[in-house]
Short mmCIF file of C-alpha atoms and ligand atoms in Angstrom, two decimals:
data_model
loop_
_atom_site.label_atom_id
_atom_site.label_comp_id
_atom_site.label_asym_id
_atom_site.label_seq_id
_atom_site.Cartn_x
_atom_site.Cartn_y
_atom_site.Cartn_z
CA MET A 10 39.95 -22.14 12.46
CA ALA A 11 37.74 -19.38 11.11
CA LEU A 12 35.78 -20.27 7.99
CA ALA A 13 36.41 -18.08 4.95
CA TYR A 14 33.61 -15.56 4.50
CA ALA A 15 31.83 -15.66 1.17
CA PRO A 16 30.05 -12.40 0.40
CA SER A 17 26.64 -12.55 -1.21
CA ILE A 18 26.28 -9.38 -3.25
CA GLU A 19 22.89 -8.14 -4.45
CA THR A 20 23.20 -7.91 -8.23
CA THR A 21 19.81 -6.62 -9.41
CA PRO A 22 20.73 -4.18 -12.18
CA VAL A 23 19.63 -0.60 -11.67
CA ARG A 24 19.75 2.07 -14.30
CA ILE A 25 21.12 5.32 -12.93
CA ARG A 26 21.13 8.28 -15.31
CA HIS A 27 24.04 10.71 -15.47
CA ARG A 28 21.79 13.65 -14.71
CA TYR A 29 18.41 14.12 -13.06
CA ASP A 30 16.06 17.06 -13.50
CA HIS A 31 13.12 18.11 -11.34
CA PHE A 32 9.75 16.42 -11.78
CA ILE A 33 7.24 19.27 -12.11
CA GLY A 34 3.72 19.16 -13.54
CA GLY A 35 4.28 15.63 -14.85
CA ARG A 36 7.40 16.59 -16.82
CA TRP A 37 11.14 16.40 -16.23
CA VAL A 38 12.30 19.99 -16.04
CA ARG A 39 15.79 21.52 -15.97
CA SER A 40 16.67 23.73 -13.05
CA SER A 41 16.08 27.38 -13.91
CA GLY A 42 19.56 28.14 -12.61
CA GLY A 43 21.10 25.31 -14.65
CA GLU A 44 23.16 24.24 -11.63
CA THR A 45 23.67 20.62 -10.52
CA PHE A 46 25.37 18.84 -7.63
CA PRO A 47 26.68 15.27 -7.32
CA THR A 48 25.12 12.53 -5.23
CA VAL A 49 27.65 9.91 -4.15
CA ASN A 50 27.72 6.35 -2.90
CA PRO A 51 29.03 6.70 0.67
CA ALA A 52 30.40 3.14 0.64
CA THR A 53 32.65 3.80 -2.36
CA GLU A 54 32.84 7.61 -2.49
CA GLU A 55 31.94 7.35 -6.20
CA GLU A 56 29.66 9.84 -7.87
CA LEU A 57 26.36 8.26 -8.89
CA ALA A 58 24.68 11.14 -10.73
CA GLN A 59 24.37 14.90 -11.07
CA ILE A 60 21.22 16.32 -9.50
CA ALA A 61 19.41 19.58 -10.27
CA VAL A 62 19.69 22.38 -7.72
CA GLY A 63 16.20 23.70 -7.08
CA THR A 64 15.93 27.50 -7.11
CA ALA A 65 13.13 29.68 -5.74
CA GLU A 66 11.88 29.90 -9.32
CA ASP A 67 11.76 26.09 -9.60
CA ILE A 68 9.82 25.93 -6.34
CA ASP A 69 7.45 28.57 -7.69
CA ARG A 70 6.81 26.49 -10.82
CA ALA A 71 6.27 23.33 -8.78
CA VAL A 72 3.84 25.04 -6.41
CA ALA A 73 1.93 26.46 -9.39
CA ALA A 74 1.75 22.98 -10.95
CA ALA A 75 0.57 21.50 -7.66
CA ARG A 76 -2.10 24.22 -7.32
CA GLN A 77 -3.37 23.65 -10.82
CA ALA A 78 -3.52 19.88 -10.31
CA TYR A 79 -5.33 20.42 -7.02
CA GLU A 80 -8.01 22.67 -8.53
CA LYS A 81 -8.36 20.95 -11.88
CA TYR A 82 -8.00 17.22 -11.28
CA TRP A 83 -7.35 16.03 -7.81
CA ARG A 84 -9.80 17.73 -5.47
CA PRO A 85 -12.77 17.30 -7.84
CA MET A 86 -12.00 13.62 -8.46
CA ARG A 87 -14.25 10.97 -6.90
CA PRO A 88 -12.39 9.67 -3.85
CA ALA A 89 -12.75 6.06 -5.04
CA ASP A 90 -10.98 6.99 -8.26
CA ARG A 91 -8.26 8.83 -6.37
CA ALA A 92 -7.70 5.64 -4.40
CA LYS A 93 -7.08 3.67 -7.59
CA TYR A 94 -4.09 5.85 -8.41
CA VAL A 95 -2.67 5.47 -4.92
CA TYR A 96 -3.09 1.68 -5.08
CA ARG A 97 -1.37 1.73 -8.44
CA ILE A 98 1.65 3.50 -6.92
CA ALA A 99 1.68 0.98 -4.06
CA ARG A 100 1.70 -1.94 -6.47
CA ALA A 101 4.44 -0.38 -8.61
CA ILE A 102 6.64 0.03 -5.52
CA THR A 103 6.12 -3.65 -4.76
CA GLU A 104 6.88 -4.65 -8.34
CA ARG A 105 10.03 -2.55 -8.44
CA SER A 106 11.09 -3.29 -4.89
CA ARG A 107 14.47 -4.85 -5.75
CA GLU A 108 15.43 -1.89 -7.88
CA LEU A 109 14.32 0.61 -5.23
CA ALA A 110 16.24 -1.28 -2.54
CA VAL A 111 19.48 -1.32 -4.53
CA LEU A 112 19.13 2.36 -5.36
CA GLU A 113 18.47 3.24 -1.72
CA THR A 114 21.49 1.28 -0.57
CA LYS A 115 23.81 2.75 -3.21
CA ASP A 116 22.74 6.33 -2.60
CA GLY A 117 22.52 6.21 1.19
CA GLY A 118 24.82 3.43 2.44
CA LYS A 119 22.31 1.32 4.39
CA PRO A 120 22.56 -2.49 4.33
CA ILE A 121 20.64 -4.04 1.45
CA LYS A 122 18.76 -6.37 3.80
CA GLU A 123 17.35 -3.30 5.53
CA SER A 124 16.36 -1.40 2.38
CA ARG A 125 14.89 -4.60 0.94
CA ASP A 126 13.05 -5.90 4.02
CA PHE A 127 12.19 -2.64 5.74
CA ASP A 128 12.33 0.61 3.77
CA VAL A 129 10.72 -0.55 0.55
CA VAL A 130 8.22 -2.89 2.22
CA GLN A 131 7.10 -0.14 4.59
CA ALA A 132 6.91 2.44 1.79
CA ALA A 133 4.54 0.22 -0.19
CA ALA A 134 2.54 -0.58 2.96
CA ASN A 135 1.97 3.14 3.55
CA PHE A 136 0.56 3.68 0.07
CA PHE A 137 -1.68 0.60 0.42
CA TYR A 138 -2.90 1.69 3.85
CA PHE A 139 -3.70 5.31 2.96
CA ALA A 140 -5.22 4.37 -0.39
CA GLY A 141 -7.82 2.49 1.63
CA TRP A 142 -8.75 5.67 3.48
CA ALA A 143 -9.35 7.82 0.37
CA ASP A 144 -13.09 7.05 0.09
CA LYS A 145 -13.69 6.63 3.84
CA LEU A 146 -12.52 9.99 5.11
CA ARG A 147 -15.92 10.86 6.58
CA TYR A 148 -15.19 8.17 9.18
CA ALA A 149 -11.73 9.49 9.93
CA LEU A 150 -12.60 12.40 12.18
CA HIS A 151 -15.28 12.60 14.84
CA GLY A 152 -17.96 15.10 14.05
CA ALA A 153 -16.76 15.95 10.55
CA GLN A 154 -19.22 14.89 7.88
CA GLU A 155 -17.06 15.42 4.79
CA PRO A 156 -13.59 16.62 5.67
CA ALA A 157 -11.91 18.57 2.85
CA PRO A 158 -8.28 18.49 1.75
CA VAL A 159 -5.96 21.29 2.84
CA GLY A 160 -4.51 22.15 -0.58
CA VAL A 161 -0.85 22.23 -1.64
CA VAL A 162 1.54 20.46 0.73
CA GLY A 163 5.27 21.14 0.88
CA SER A 164 7.08 18.03 2.15
CA ILE A 165 10.71 18.08 3.23
CA VAL A 166 12.46 14.84 4.14
CA PRO A 167 15.84 13.73 5.55
CA TRP A 168 18.43 11.22 4.30
CA ASN A 169 18.08 8.36 6.75
CA PHE A 170 14.94 6.74 5.25
CA PRO A 171 14.64 8.63 1.96
CA LEU A 172 11.96 6.57 0.18
CA LEU A 173 10.06 5.71 3.34
CA MET A 174 9.89 9.31 4.58
CA ALA A 175 8.70 10.39 1.12
CA ALA A 176 6.00 7.70 1.36
CA TRP A 177 5.02 8.79 4.88
CA LYS A 178 4.43 12.27 3.48
CA ILE A 179 2.98 11.64 0.02
CA ALA A 180 0.65 8.71 0.74
CA PRO A 181 -1.61 10.40 3.33
CA ALA A 182 -1.44 13.78 1.56
CA ILE A 183 -2.66 12.63 -1.84
CA SER A 184 -5.11 10.08 -0.42
CA CYS A 185 -6.83 12.97 1.33
CA GLY A 186 -6.99 14.95 -1.94
CA ASN A 187 -4.02 17.27 -1.49
CA THR A 188 -1.19 17.77 -3.97
CA VAL A 189 2.49 17.70 -3.04
CA VAL A 190 5.84 19.34 -3.69
CA LEU A 191 8.54 17.08 -2.23
CA LYS A 192 12.10 18.21 -1.42
CA PRO A 193 14.33 15.15 -0.83
CA ALA A 194 17.58 15.37 1.14
CA GLU A 195 20.69 16.44 -0.69
CA THR A 196 22.66 13.22 -0.17
CA THR A 197 19.84 10.81 -1.07
CA PRO A 198 17.63 12.10 -3.89
CA LEU A 199 17.58 9.00 -6.13
CA THR A 200 14.70 6.94 -4.71
CA ALA A 201 12.45 10.01 -4.54
CA LEU A 202 13.20 10.57 -8.22
CA LEU A 203 12.39 6.93 -9.01
CA LEU A 204 9.18 7.38 -7.03
CA ALA A 205 8.41 10.36 -9.28
CA GLN A 206 8.97 8.10 -12.28
CA ILE A 207 6.60 5.56 -10.73
CA CYS A 208 3.96 8.30 -10.32
CA GLU A 209 4.48 9.20 -13.97
CA GLU A 210 4.09 5.59 -15.09
CA ALA A 211 1.02 5.20 -12.89
CA ASP A 212 -0.53 8.02 -14.95
CA LEU A 213 -1.02 10.14 -11.88
CA PRO A 214 -2.49 13.44 -13.13
CA PRO A 215 0.37 15.89 -13.80
CA GLY A 216 1.23 18.07 -10.82
CA VAL A 217 -0.29 15.89 -8.09
CA VAL A 218 3.21 14.87 -7.00
CA ASN A 219 6.18 17.12 -7.83
CA VAL A 220 9.79 16.54 -6.80
CA VAL A 221 12.24 19.43 -6.60
CA THR A 222 15.77 18.43 -5.59
CA GLY A 223 18.33 20.67 -3.97
CA ASP A 224 19.79 21.70 -0.65
CA GLY A 225 18.66 23.61 2.43
CA ARG A 226 17.97 26.73 0.36
CA THR A 227 15.55 24.81 -1.81
CA GLY A 228 13.76 23.60 1.33
CA ALA A 229 13.69 27.14 2.74
CA ALA A 230 12.15 28.46 -0.51
CA LEU A 231 9.41 25.83 -0.25
CA VAL A 232 8.70 26.75 3.37
CA ALA A 233 8.52 30.45 2.51
CA HIS A 234 6.35 30.10 -0.61
CA ALA A 235 3.02 31.90 -0.20
CA GLY A 236 1.17 29.31 -2.31
CA VAL A 237 1.81 26.43 0.07
CA ASP A 238 -0.98 25.53 2.52
CA LYS A 239 0.89 23.10 4.73
CA ILE A 240 4.49 22.13 5.48
CA ALA A 241 5.30 18.59 6.58
CA PHE A 242 8.90 18.43 7.74
CA THR A 243 11.06 15.56 8.97
CA GLY A 244 14.61 16.42 9.92
CA SER A 245 16.74 17.96 12.61
CA THR A 246 15.44 19.93 15.58
CA ASP A 247 17.60 22.91 14.55
CA VAL A 248 16.02 23.21 11.11
CA GLY A 249 12.58 22.45 12.60
CA LYS A 250 12.94 25.48 14.87
CA ILE A 251 13.93 27.71 11.93
CA ILE A 252 10.86 26.54 10.00
CA GLN A 253 8.58 27.14 12.98
CA LYS A 254 9.89 30.69 13.30
CA THR A 255 9.47 31.31 9.57
CA LEU A 256 5.86 30.17 9.69
CA ALA A 257 4.87 31.90 12.92
CA GLY A 258 1.88 34.11 12.24
CA SER A 259 1.30 32.69 8.76
CA ARG A 260 -1.84 30.77 7.81
CA LYS A 261 0.19 27.69 6.90
CA ARG A 262 -0.23 24.46 8.79
CA LEU A 263 2.86 22.73 10.09
CA THR A 264 3.87 19.30 11.36
CA LEU A 265 7.41 18.61 12.57
CA GLU A 266 9.07 15.22 13.04
CA LEU A 267 12.43 16.00 14.61
CA GLY A 268 15.28 14.43 16.52
CA GLY A 269 15.38 12.07 19.48
CA LYS A 270 17.53 10.60 22.24
CA ALA A 271 15.46 7.59 23.21
CA ALA A 272 15.94 5.57 26.37
CA ASN A 273 15.90 1.80 26.09
CA ILE A 274 15.26 0.53 29.64
CA VAL A 275 16.36 -2.98 30.62
CA PHE A 276 15.21 -4.37 33.98
CA ALA A 277 17.07 -7.19 35.70
CA ASP A 278 14.09 -9.52 35.28
CA ALA A 279 14.02 -9.17 31.48
CA PRO A 280 15.05 -12.11 29.29
CA LEU A 281 18.50 -10.66 28.71
CA ASP A 282 19.45 -12.40 25.47
CA GLN A 283 16.24 -11.16 23.91
CA ALA A 284 16.78 -7.68 25.33
CA ILE A 285 20.31 -7.59 23.89
CA GLU A 286 18.84 -8.24 20.43
CA GLY A 287 16.47 -5.30 20.98
CA VAL A 288 19.32 -3.11 22.17
CA VAL A 289 21.40 -4.04 19.10
CA SER A 290 18.62 -3.37 16.62
CA GLY A 291 17.62 -0.27 18.62
CA ILE A 292 21.00 1.41 18.10
CA TYR A 293 22.75 -0.29 15.17
CA PHE A 294 19.82 -0.49 12.73
CA ASN A 295 20.66 1.79 9.78
CA GLN A 296 24.04 2.63 11.45
CA GLY A 297 22.06 4.47 14.13
CA HIS A 298 20.79 7.00 11.59
CA VAL A 299 17.38 6.67 13.18
CA CYS A 300 15.42 9.45 14.87
CA CYS A 301 13.85 6.93 17.28
CA ALA A 302 17.10 4.98 17.89
CA GLY A 303 17.46 3.59 21.42
CA SER A 304 20.64 5.60 21.92
CA ARG A 305 20.58 5.71 25.74
CA LEU A 306 20.60 2.28 27.34
CA LEU A 307 19.38 2.37 30.93
CA VAL A 308 20.29 -0.91 32.63
CA GLN A 309 19.25 -1.97 36.11
CA GLU A 310 22.41 -1.89 38.20
CA SER A 311 22.47 -5.57 39.20
CA VAL A 312 22.70 -6.76 35.57
CA HIS A 313 24.94 -4.01 34.20
CA ASP A 314 28.10 -6.13 34.00
CA GLU A 315 26.28 -9.07 32.46
CA VAL A 316 24.64 -6.84 29.82
CA VAL A 317 27.98 -5.22 28.97
CA GLU A 318 29.61 -8.63 28.63
CA LYS A 319 26.85 -9.94 26.37
CA LEU A 320 26.81 -6.77 24.28
CA THR A 321 30.60 -6.87 23.85
CA ALA A 322 30.33 -10.40 22.48
CA ARG A 323 27.32 -9.57 20.31
CA ILE A 324 28.83 -6.58 18.52
CA GLU A 325 31.82 -8.72 17.53
CA THR A 326 29.41 -10.78 15.42
CA LEU A 327 28.03 -7.77 13.49
CA ARG A 328 29.28 -7.75 9.93
CA LEU A 329 30.46 -4.32 8.82
CA GLY A 330 31.18 -3.58 5.18
CA ASP A 331 29.73 -3.49 1.68
CA PRO A 332 26.10 -2.39 2.05
CA LEU A 333 25.19 -4.41 -1.07
CA ASP A 334 26.31 -7.63 0.66
CA LYS A 335 23.17 -9.39 1.91
CA ASN A 336 24.97 -10.39 5.13
CA THR A 337 26.03 -6.87 6.07
CA ASP A 338 24.68 -5.54 9.37
CA ILE A 339 26.51 -2.21 9.52
CA GLY A 340 26.74 -0.27 6.26
CA ALA A 341 28.24 3.08 5.41
CA ILE A 342 27.73 6.38 7.21
CA ASN A 343 25.55 8.51 4.95
CA SER A 344 27.92 11.42 4.39
CA LEU A 345 31.37 12.67 5.23
CA ALA A 346 29.80 15.44 7.32
CA GLN A 347 27.81 12.92 9.37
CA HIS A 348 30.95 10.78 9.75
CA ALA A 349 32.79 13.78 11.18
CA LYS A 350 29.92 14.61 13.53
CA ILE A 351 29.92 11.06 14.93
CA SER A 352 33.74 11.10 15.34
CA GLU A 353 33.54 14.40 17.19
CA LEU A 354 30.91 13.10 19.62
CA ILE A 355 32.87 9.87 20.22
CA GLU A 356 35.94 12.00 21.03
CA SER A 357 33.87 14.11 23.42
CA GLY A 358 32.72 10.95 25.22
CA VAL A 359 36.31 9.81 25.75
CA ALA A 360 37.41 13.31 26.78
CA GLU A 361 34.61 13.56 29.33
CA GLY A 362 35.70 10.31 30.93
CA ALA A 363 33.36 7.60 29.58
CA VAL A 364 34.81 4.26 28.47
CA LEU A 365 34.59 3.41 24.77
CA HIS A 366 33.93 -0.16 23.57
CA GLN A 367 34.00 -1.02 19.86
CA GLN A 368 33.84 -4.06 17.63
CA SER A 369 37.35 -4.96 16.52
CA CYS A 370 36.83 -5.54 12.77
CA ALA A 371 38.85 -3.73 10.11
CA LEU A 372 37.20 -0.88 8.22
CA PRO A 373 36.94 -0.99 4.41
CA GLU A 374 39.64 1.00 2.65
CA ARG A 375 37.19 3.26 0.86
CA GLY A 376 33.96 4.82 2.02
CA TRP A 377 32.79 6.27 5.32
CA PHE A 378 32.34 3.76 8.11
CA HIS A 379 32.09 3.69 11.89
CA ARG A 380 32.36 0.54 14.00
CA ALA A 381 29.48 -0.49 16.26
CA SER A 382 30.34 1.29 19.50
CA PHE A 383 29.08 1.80 23.03
CA PHE A 384 30.14 3.74 26.08
CA THR A 385 30.06 2.66 29.72
CA GLY A 386 30.68 4.96 32.66
CA VAL A 387 28.40 7.58 31.12
CA SER A 388 26.87 10.27 33.29
CA GLN A 389 23.74 12.22 32.41
CA SER A 390 25.72 15.42 31.91
CA HIS A 391 27.98 13.96 29.20
CA ARG A 392 27.32 15.22 25.70
CA ILE A 393 26.98 11.62 24.49
CA ALA A 394 24.07 11.23 26.92
CA ARG A 395 22.33 14.46 25.89
CA GLU A 396 22.97 15.06 22.19
CA GLU A 397 21.66 13.09 19.27
CA ILE A 398 24.68 11.31 17.73
CA PHE A 399 22.75 9.76 14.82
CA GLY A 400 25.40 7.06 14.48
CA PRO A 401 26.15 3.52 15.77
CA VAL A 402 27.05 4.76 19.25
CA LEU A 403 25.22 3.75 22.42
CA SER A 404 25.53 5.39 25.85
CA ILE A 405 24.98 3.03 28.79
CA MET A 406 23.82 4.27 32.19
CA THR A 407 22.36 2.48 35.20
CA PHE A 408 19.35 2.80 37.51
CA ARG A 409 18.06 1.08 40.64
CA THR A 410 14.28 1.57 40.74
CA ALA A 411 11.57 1.93 38.11
CA ASP A 412 10.98 5.54 39.17
CA GLU A 413 14.64 6.36 38.78
CA ALA A 414 14.59 4.80 35.29
CA ILE A 415 11.56 6.92 34.36
CA GLU A 416 13.17 10.07 35.68
CA LYS A 417 16.41 9.45 33.77
CA ALA A 418 14.58 8.46 30.60
CA ASN A 419 12.54 11.67 30.68
CA ASN A 420 15.60 13.81 31.41
CA THR A 421 15.99 14.97 27.81
CA PRO A 422 14.61 17.82 25.71
CA TYR A 423 13.39 15.19 23.23
CA GLY A 424 10.41 12.84 23.47
CA LEU A 425 10.10 10.67 20.39
CA SER A 426 10.39 7.05 21.48
CA ALA A 427 11.44 4.69 24.26
CA GLY A 428 11.76 0.98 25.00
CA VAL A 429 11.04 -1.11 28.11
CA TRP A 430 12.30 -4.64 28.74
CA THR A 431 10.90 -6.55 31.72
CA ASP A 432 9.24 -9.85 32.39
CA LYS A 433 6.50 -8.15 34.47
CA GLY A 434 3.50 -6.90 32.52
CA ALA A 435 2.40 -4.46 35.22
CA LYS A 436 5.86 -2.90 35.44
CA SER A 437 5.97 -2.59 31.68
CA MET A 438 2.65 -0.71 31.69
CA TYR A 439 3.60 1.49 34.63
CA VAL A 440 6.88 2.58 33.04
CA ALA A 441 5.35 3.02 29.57
CA GLN A 442 2.61 5.26 31.00
CA HIS A 443 5.14 7.52 32.69
CA LEU A 444 7.54 7.91 29.77
CA GLN A 445 7.14 11.17 27.88
CA ALA A 446 7.60 9.78 24.40
CA GLY A 447 5.39 9.51 21.35
CA VAL A 448 6.06 5.80 20.91
CA VAL A 449 6.93 3.30 23.63
CA TRP A 450 7.93 -0.24 22.65
CA CYS A 451 7.59 -2.98 25.27
CA SER A 452 9.91 -5.99 24.90
CA THR A 453 10.64 -5.00 21.32
CA PHE A 454 12.06 -2.00 19.46
CA ASN A 455 11.77 -0.26 16.08
CA GLN A 456 8.47 -1.88 15.11
CA PHE A 457 6.41 0.03 12.56
CA ASP A 458 3.03 -0.30 10.96
CA PRO A 459 1.20 2.24 8.78
CA SER A 460 -1.87 1.95 11.00
CA SER A 461 0.10 3.03 14.07
CA PRO A 462 0.67 6.76 14.73
CA PHE A 463 4.25 7.99 15.10
CA GLY A 464 5.49 11.36 16.31
CA GLY A 465 7.06 13.28 19.14
CA TYR A 466 6.73 15.51 22.17
CA ARG A 467 8.72 18.62 23.03
CA GLU A 468 11.82 19.10 20.85
CA SER A 469 10.99 15.95 18.89
CA GLY A 470 8.21 17.89 17.19
CA PHE A 471 4.43 17.77 16.89
CA GLY A 472 1.80 16.14 14.73
CA ARG A 473 1.44 12.42 14.03
CA GLU A 474 2.15 10.35 10.95
CA GLY A 475 0.47 7.00 10.38
CA GLY A 476 -2.92 5.70 11.39
CA VAL A 477 -6.10 7.74 11.60
CA ALA A 478 -4.18 10.41 13.51
CA GLY A 479 -1.91 10.73 10.47
CA LEU A 480 -4.85 11.87 8.33
CA ARG A 481 -5.70 14.87 10.49
CA PRO A 482 -2.86 17.16 9.34
CA TYR A 483 -4.04 16.69 5.77
CA LEU A 484 -7.73 17.43 6.33
CA ALA A 485 -9.66 20.63 6.93
CA VAL A 486 -12.81 20.30 9.02
P1 NAP B 4 18.11 18.37 8.35
O1 NAP B 4 19.46 18.92 8.16
O2 NAP B 4 17.18 19.10 9.22
O3 NAP B 4 17.50 18.19 6.90
C1 NAP B 4 16.21 17.70 6.66
C2 NAP B 4 15.72 18.24 5.34
O4 NAP B 4 15.53 19.65 5.44
C3 NAP B 4 16.68 18.03 4.19
O5 NAP B 4 15.93 17.80 3.02
C4 NAP B 4 17.40 19.36 4.15
O6 NAP B 4 18.02 19.62 2.93
C5 NAP B 4 16.28 20.32 4.43
N1 NAP B 4 16.69 21.62 4.96
C6 NAP B 4 17.90 22.00 5.44
N2 NAP B 4 17.87 23.28 5.85
C7 NAP B 4 16.61 23.73 5.61
C8 NAP B 4 15.93 24.99 5.82
N3 NAP B 4 16.55 26.02 6.38
N4 NAP B 4 14.63 25.07 5.48
C9 NAP B 4 13.98 24.03 4.94
N5 NAP B 4 14.56 22.84 4.70
C10 NAP B 4 15.86 22.68 5.05
O7 NAP B 4 18.16 16.92 8.93
P2 NAP B 4 19.02 15.72 8.40
O8 NAP B 4 20.40 15.89 8.92
O9 NAP B 4 18.82 15.54 6.95
O10 NAP B 4 18.29 14.49 9.10
C11 NAP B 4 18.63 14.05 10.37
C12 NAP B 4 17.65 14.53 11.40
O11 NAP B 4 16.33 14.14 11.06
C13 NAP B 4 17.92 13.93 12.73
O12 NAP B 4 17.89 14.93 13.72
C14 NAP B 4 16.75 12.97 12.94
O13 NAP B 4 16.44 12.72 14.27
C15 NAP B 4 15.68 13.61 12.19
N6 NAP B 4 14.68 12.63 11.78
C16 NAP B 4 13.47 12.64 12.43
C17 NAP B 4 12.50 11.73 12.10
C18 NAP B 4 11.18 11.71 12.81
O14 NAP B 4 10.25 11.11 12.30
N7 NAP B 4 11.04 12.36 13.93
C19 NAP B 4 12.73 10.80 11.10
C20 NAP B 4 13.96 10.82 10.45
C21 NAP B 4 14.92 11.76 10.81
P3 NAP B 4 19.55 19.14 2.73
O15 NAP B 4 19.54 17.67 2.70
O16 NAP B 4 19.96 19.71 1.44
O17 NAP B 4 20.32 19.70 3.88
MG1 MG B 5 24.15 9.78 -1.93
#
């Protein structure tokens, strides 16, 4: 007899205002156009708040505020003093971690255990890590005595890790002495706005960090603004290409963190139960809304059936539902548009002849959800093997030799991440060295640390975030 399931809902109270303005020059400023848009909770479809639509004029004001702060306060400040502000932000994130986690989960749909144990923890860690660099920048680059900041940075982030991506951008930028205009994603602006409030409460000089909310047009206005010295973009490859074209021939610096279609390679000699856990976290973490998700599983032929059997059993145990329930593994899909995109790709997989496997649980009556899914019988030409699905959908293919695995893994326009599971150290190294991916995890997946650089090859973008390498885009030599 099945035991009754008792949910354990996170109840930390969070104050959400009815309306949010932009944070520009240390003040909360109405949109010049007066327009707002709703942000909703994808698990309930309820409106959470009205958000200001950033116009070109708003961007212009924010860039002017960032320029003034750069010239007047931030660049002239002693680096050790700059560090104190960044540490202060880091500590405030830690102190308000519960609140940030609940807000992230409500606005974006991810399980509370992930926002609590991953997103917020990593966001704070990034501020702590880069704060430590602020007065040691002369050691950051070989041959550069005193590297200088770049100036005003325009940062544009996506909806899958809203707070964390904002931290990845803001922490290194301001630690190096730059000032920032941040454009959060349309569906998940709330934690970036709370981060702005944290900057305000940390007494950060006005204009060092500015947040202008809005949609793609707001982002495009930031990219095009003549007063911006560098654009740091994380998002889709399609928008990344548009930005690169816009900036071609300009003096602006650019880093792009784009999409991925990572291979997770499992050899027959790997400890399979452990590998299955890595496969599950590789694709179902954050509902698969992960640029570095292990979305192509390459299994050595002799263990294919065993892996499929184990995975079938394992996905039945994943709890899908209320993202605020501390036991939830699969939360809500971030938006209706993303839900439709995932459905369309699943349909294409079935139509092209692959076999769909899904967990059998019921879906909640409200909200946007997709069951944990995987396909067998996938060929490399199928769309589900080539295109980024950005959902809880895995495509399984097989290989015989290590070289065949490498060739299949590299057969993608992307090159962000990859995983290798084998009991043999030498094989692990050999495969890792031949994979064209910015990050390769061996016998693990989705591990992050602020000291470790992250970034892509080819259509996954260029530039690195994290570690010493993550300082370079923010420093002029
Ligand atoms: P997206 O559509 O490219 O949006 C990213 C950000 O750019 C959003 O803030 C978006 O605003 C804004 N934007 C849209 N059009 C723009 C334009 N023409 N000019 C300037 N900004 C514009 O991507 P997404 O769907 O939000 O995010 C998913 C993608 O991000 C996936 O492909 C994923 O792989 C990638 N990603 C990559 C990394 C990495 O580190 N490599 C990390 C996370 C995600 P709106 O929200 O208003 O559209
Ligand atoms: Mg939302």
